[in-house]
CSV table of C-alpha atoms in Angstrom, one decimal:
chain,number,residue,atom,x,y,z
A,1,UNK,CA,-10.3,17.6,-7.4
A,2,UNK,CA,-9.9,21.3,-7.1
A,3,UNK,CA,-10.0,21.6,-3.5
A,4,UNK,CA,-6.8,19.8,-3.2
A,5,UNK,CA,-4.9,21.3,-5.9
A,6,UNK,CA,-5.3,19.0,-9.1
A,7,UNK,CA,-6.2,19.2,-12.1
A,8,UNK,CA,-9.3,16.5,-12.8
A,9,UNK,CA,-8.0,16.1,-16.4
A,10,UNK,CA,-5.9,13.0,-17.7
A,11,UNK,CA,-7.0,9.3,-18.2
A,12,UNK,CA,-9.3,8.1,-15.8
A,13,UNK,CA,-7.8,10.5,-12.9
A,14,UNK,CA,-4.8,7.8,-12.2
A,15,UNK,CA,-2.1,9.9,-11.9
A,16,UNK,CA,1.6,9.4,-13.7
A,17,UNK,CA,4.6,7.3,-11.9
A,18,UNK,CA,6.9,8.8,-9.5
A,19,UNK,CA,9.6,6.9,-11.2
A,20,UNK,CA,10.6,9.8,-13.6
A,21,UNK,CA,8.8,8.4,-16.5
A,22,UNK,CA,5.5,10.0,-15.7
A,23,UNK,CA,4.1,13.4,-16.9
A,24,UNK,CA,5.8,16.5,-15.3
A,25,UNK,CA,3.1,19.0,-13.9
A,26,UNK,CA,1.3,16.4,-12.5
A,27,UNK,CA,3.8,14.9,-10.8
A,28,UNK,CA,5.2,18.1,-9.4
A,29,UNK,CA,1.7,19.2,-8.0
A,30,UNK,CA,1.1,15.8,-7.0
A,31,UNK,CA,4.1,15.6,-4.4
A,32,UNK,CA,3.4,19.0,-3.1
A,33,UNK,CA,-0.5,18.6,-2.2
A,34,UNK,CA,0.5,15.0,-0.6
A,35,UNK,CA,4.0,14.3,0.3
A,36,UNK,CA,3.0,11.2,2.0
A,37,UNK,CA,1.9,9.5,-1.2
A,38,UNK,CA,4.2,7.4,-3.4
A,39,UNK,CA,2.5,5.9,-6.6
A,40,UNK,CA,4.4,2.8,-8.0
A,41,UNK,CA,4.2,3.5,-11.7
A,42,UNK,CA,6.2,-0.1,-13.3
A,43,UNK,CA,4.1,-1.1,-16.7
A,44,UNK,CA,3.8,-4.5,-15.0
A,45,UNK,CA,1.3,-3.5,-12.3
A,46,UNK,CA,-0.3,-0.7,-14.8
A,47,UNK,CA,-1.1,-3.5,-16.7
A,48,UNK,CA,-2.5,-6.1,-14.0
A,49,UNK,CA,-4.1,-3.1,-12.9
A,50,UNK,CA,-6.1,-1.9,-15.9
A,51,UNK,CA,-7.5,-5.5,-15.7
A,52,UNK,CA,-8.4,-5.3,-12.2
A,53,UNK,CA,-10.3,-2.7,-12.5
A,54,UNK,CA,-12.7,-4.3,-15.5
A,55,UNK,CA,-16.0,-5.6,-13.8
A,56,UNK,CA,-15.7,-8.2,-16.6
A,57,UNK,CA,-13.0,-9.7,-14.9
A,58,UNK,CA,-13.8,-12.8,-12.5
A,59,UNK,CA,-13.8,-13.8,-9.1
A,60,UNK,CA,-10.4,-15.9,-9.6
A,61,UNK,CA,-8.7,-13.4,-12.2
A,62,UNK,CA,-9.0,-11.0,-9.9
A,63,UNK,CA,-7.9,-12.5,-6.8
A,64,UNK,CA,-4.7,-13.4,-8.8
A,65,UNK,CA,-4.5,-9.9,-10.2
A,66,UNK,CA,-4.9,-8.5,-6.2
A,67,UNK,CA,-1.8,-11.1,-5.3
A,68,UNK,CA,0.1,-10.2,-8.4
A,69,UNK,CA,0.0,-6.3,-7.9
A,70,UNK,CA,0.7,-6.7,-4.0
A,71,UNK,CA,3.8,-8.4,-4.8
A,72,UNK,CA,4.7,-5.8,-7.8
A,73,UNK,CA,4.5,-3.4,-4.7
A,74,UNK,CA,6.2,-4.9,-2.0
A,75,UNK,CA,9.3,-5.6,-4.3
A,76,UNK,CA,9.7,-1.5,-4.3
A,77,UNK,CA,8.5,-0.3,-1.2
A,78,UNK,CA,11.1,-3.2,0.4
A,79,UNK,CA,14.4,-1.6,-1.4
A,80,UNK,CA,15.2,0.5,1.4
A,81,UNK,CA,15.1,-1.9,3.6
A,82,UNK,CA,18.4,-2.2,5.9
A,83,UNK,CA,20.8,-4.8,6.0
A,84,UNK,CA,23.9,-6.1,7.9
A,85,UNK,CA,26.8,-8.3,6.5
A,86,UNK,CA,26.6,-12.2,7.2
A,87,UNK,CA,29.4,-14.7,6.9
A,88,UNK,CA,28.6,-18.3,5.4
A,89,UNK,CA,30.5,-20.8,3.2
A,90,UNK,CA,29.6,-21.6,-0.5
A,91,UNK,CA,30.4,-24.7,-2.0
A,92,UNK,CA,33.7,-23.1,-2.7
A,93,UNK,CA,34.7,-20.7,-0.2
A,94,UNK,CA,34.2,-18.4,2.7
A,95,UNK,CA,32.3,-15.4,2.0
A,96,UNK,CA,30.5,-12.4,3.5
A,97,UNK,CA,27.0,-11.2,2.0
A,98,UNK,CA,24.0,-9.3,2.9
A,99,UNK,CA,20.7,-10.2,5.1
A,100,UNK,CA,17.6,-7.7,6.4
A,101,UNK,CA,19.2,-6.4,9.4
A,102,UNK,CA,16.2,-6.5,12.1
A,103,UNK,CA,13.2,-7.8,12.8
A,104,UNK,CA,11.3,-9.1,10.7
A,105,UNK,CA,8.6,-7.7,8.6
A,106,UNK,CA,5.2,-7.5,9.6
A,107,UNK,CA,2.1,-7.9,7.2
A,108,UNK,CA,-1.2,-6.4,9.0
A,109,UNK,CA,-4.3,-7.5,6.5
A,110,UNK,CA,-7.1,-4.8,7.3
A,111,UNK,CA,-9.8,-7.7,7.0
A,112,UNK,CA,-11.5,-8.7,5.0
A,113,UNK,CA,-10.0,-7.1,1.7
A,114,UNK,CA,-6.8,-6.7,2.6
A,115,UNK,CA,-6.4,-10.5,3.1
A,116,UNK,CA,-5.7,-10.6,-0.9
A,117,UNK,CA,-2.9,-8.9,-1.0
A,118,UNK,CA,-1.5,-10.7,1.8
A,119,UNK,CA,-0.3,-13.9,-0.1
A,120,UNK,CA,1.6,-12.3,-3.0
A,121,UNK,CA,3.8,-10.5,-0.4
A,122,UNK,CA,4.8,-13.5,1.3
A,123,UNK,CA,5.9,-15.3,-1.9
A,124,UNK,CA,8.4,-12.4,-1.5
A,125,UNK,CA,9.3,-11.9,1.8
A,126,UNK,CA,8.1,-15.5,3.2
A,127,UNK,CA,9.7,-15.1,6.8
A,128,UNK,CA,7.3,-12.2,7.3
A,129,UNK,CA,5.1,-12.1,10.7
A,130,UNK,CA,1.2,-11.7,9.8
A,131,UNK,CA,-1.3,-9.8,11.9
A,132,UNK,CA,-4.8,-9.0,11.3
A,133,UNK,CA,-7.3,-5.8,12.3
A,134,UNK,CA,-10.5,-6.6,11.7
A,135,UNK,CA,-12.4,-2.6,10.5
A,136,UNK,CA,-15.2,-2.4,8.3
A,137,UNK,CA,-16.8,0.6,7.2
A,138,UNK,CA,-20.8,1.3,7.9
A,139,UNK,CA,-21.9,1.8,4.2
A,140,UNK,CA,-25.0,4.3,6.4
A,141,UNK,CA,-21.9,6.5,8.7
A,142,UNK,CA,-18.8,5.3,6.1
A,143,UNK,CA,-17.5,5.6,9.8
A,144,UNK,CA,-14.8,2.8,10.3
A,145,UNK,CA,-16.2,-0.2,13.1
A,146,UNK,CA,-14.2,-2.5,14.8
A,147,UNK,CA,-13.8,-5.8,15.9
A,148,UNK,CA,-10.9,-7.8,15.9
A,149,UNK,CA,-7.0,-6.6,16.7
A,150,UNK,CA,-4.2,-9.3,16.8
A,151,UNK,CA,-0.3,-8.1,15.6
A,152,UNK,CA,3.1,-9.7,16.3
A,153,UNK,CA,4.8,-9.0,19.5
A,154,UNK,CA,8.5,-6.6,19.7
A,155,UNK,CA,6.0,-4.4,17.9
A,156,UNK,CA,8.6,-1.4,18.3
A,157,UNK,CA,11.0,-3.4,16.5
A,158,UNK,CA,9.2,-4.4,13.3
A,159,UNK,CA,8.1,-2.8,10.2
A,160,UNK,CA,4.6,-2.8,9.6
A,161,UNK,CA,2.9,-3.0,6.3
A,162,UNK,CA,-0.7,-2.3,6.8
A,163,UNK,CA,-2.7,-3.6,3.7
A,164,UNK,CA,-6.0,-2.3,2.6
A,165,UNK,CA,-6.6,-2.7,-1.6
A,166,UNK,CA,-9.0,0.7,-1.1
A,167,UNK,CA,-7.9,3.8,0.7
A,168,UNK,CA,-11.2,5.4,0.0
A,169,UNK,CA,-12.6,7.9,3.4
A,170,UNK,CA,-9.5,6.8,4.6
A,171,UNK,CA,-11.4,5.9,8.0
A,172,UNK,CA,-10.5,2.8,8.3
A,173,UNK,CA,-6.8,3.3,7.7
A,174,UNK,CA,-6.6,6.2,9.8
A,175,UNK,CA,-8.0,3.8,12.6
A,176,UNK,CA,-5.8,0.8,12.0
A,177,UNK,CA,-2.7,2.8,12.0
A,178,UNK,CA,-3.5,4.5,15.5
A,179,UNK,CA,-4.5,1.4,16.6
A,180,UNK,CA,-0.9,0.1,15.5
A,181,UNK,CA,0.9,2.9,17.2
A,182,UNK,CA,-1.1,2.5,20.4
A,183,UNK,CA,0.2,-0.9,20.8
A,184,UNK,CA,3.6,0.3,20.3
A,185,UNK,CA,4.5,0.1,16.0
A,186,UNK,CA,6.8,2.9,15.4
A,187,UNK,CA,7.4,2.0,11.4
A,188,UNK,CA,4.3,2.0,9.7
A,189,UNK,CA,3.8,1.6,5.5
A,190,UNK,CA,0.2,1.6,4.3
A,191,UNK,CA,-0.3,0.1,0.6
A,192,UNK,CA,-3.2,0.3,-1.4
A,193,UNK,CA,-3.9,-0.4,-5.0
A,194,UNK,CA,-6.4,2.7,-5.6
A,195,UNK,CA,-6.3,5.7,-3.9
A,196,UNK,CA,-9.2,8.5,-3.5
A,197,UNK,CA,-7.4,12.2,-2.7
A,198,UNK,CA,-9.9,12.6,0.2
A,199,UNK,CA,-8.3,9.4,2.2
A,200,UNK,CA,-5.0,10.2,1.2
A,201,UNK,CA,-5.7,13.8,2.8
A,202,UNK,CA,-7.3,12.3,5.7
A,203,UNK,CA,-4.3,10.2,6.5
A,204,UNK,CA,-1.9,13.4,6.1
A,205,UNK,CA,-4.3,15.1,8.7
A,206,UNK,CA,-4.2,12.2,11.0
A,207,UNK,CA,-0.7,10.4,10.4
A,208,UNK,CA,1.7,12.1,8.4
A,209,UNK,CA,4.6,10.6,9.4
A,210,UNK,CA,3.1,6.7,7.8
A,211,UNK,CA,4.1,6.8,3.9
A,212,UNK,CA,1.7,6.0,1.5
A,213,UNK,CA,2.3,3.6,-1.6
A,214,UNK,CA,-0.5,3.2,-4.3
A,215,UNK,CA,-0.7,1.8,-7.5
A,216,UNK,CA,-3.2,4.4,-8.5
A,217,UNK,CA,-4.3,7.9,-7.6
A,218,UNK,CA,-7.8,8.2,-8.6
A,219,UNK,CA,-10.1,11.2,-9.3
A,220,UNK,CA,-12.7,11.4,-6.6
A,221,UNK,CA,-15.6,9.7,-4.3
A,222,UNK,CA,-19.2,9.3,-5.0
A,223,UNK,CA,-21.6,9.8,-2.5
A,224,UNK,CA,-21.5,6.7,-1.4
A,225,UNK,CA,-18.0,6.6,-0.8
A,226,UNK,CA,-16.7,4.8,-3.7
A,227,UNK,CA,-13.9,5.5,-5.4
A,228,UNK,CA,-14.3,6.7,-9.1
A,229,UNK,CA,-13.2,5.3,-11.1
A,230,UNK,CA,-12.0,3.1,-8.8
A,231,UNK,CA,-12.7,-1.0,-9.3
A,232,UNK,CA,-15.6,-1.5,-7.1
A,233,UNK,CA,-15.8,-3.2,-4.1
A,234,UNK,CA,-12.8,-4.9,-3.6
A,235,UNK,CA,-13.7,-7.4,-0.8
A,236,UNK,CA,-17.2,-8.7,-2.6
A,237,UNK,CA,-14.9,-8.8,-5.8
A,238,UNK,CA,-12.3,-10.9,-3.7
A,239,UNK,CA,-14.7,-13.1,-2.0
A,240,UNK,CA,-17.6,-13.6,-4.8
A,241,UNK,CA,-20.3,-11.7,-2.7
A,242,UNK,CA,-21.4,-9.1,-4.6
């Protein structure tokens, strides 16, 4: 962790909220090594988090857990979100409110994994369009493959949440979101649960115009390419294949 800046100390590397709660020097250095990189810090997903990451924790708790957190997410990286005034009668009277102004949002699933968090976000936002890129990383190159590529149309209209639980090498995120902006995706939010500071650096090289939001900024990578401490590998976890 001292290449980029931080200090390797603190509970399990997860680095404090960015909602003023958490631990001043950390936070400081933390938004000055990646200003991309938003942690989401509420005690609810800390919590489903903690539980996540347990390898006694089983095949359905944690697909739950996965839905849960995305949600937990969504609900803040959505409040800036614009809207436009609409007119409509209540039971009582005429009235003018507030609707998304827009298109509407776009969920892009980096398969398999990020198919978990998919679900949790549309009990939120259920008008949302949902796309899929299909990347997986060799586990011999940890070089991101490809092989399937299928998004909403008015692409330059939307916002696009890319979803990937793990942003680990950041390869396959750094893919997917060039792949998004070569088919014409100008608003691009990548959320993760766990976050290594190597693939958050990678996607600052690459992209560092797409925000990142994570519920966790963890110490390191092995040589394997797993995040430490990380929760292991998410899509196995997900699916019951490990």
């Amino acid at each position: 962790m001292a290449e980029y800046g931080l200090d390797p100390g603190g509970v399990a590397g997860v680095w404090p909220a960015l909602d003023g709660r958490g631990g001043g020097a950390h936070y400081y250095r933390l938004m000055h090594t990646f200003p991309n990189l938003t942690i989401l810090g509420h005690p609810l997903i800390k919590h489903k988090l903690h539980v996540l990451r347990d390898k006694r924790t089983p095949v359905k708790d944690f697909r739950d857990l996965v839905s849960e957190i995305a949600m937990l997410m969504a609900y803040e990286v959505t409040k800036d979100l614009p809207t436009e005034p609409v007119e409509f009668d209540t039971p009582l009277e005429h009235m003018t409110g507030e609707k998304v102004a827009g298109k509407k949002l776009a969920l892009v699933p980096v398969l398999r994994a990020g198919l978990g968090m998919v679900d949790g976000i549309l009990r939120l936002v259920p008008a949302a369009r949902v796309g899929h890129i299909g990347l997986y990383r060799d586990h011999d190159t940890l070089q991101p493959v490809d092989y399937y590529y299928k998004v909403p149309s008015a692409r330059e209209q939307r916002d696009f949440f890319l979803l990937d639980p793990m942003l680990a090498t950041g390869g396959s995120a750094v893919a997917a979101c060039a792949t998004l902006k070569k088919s014409g995706a100008r608003s691009i939010r990548l959320l993760c649960i766990v976050a290594a500071p190597e693939g958050v650096q990678k996607m600052l090289d690459a992209h560092p115009e797409i925000p990142i939001y994570a519920a966790a900024l963890d110490r390191q990578l092995n040589e394997r390419g797993y995040i430490l401490p990380g929760l292991g590998d998410a899509g196995d976890r997900l699916f019951g294949t490990r």
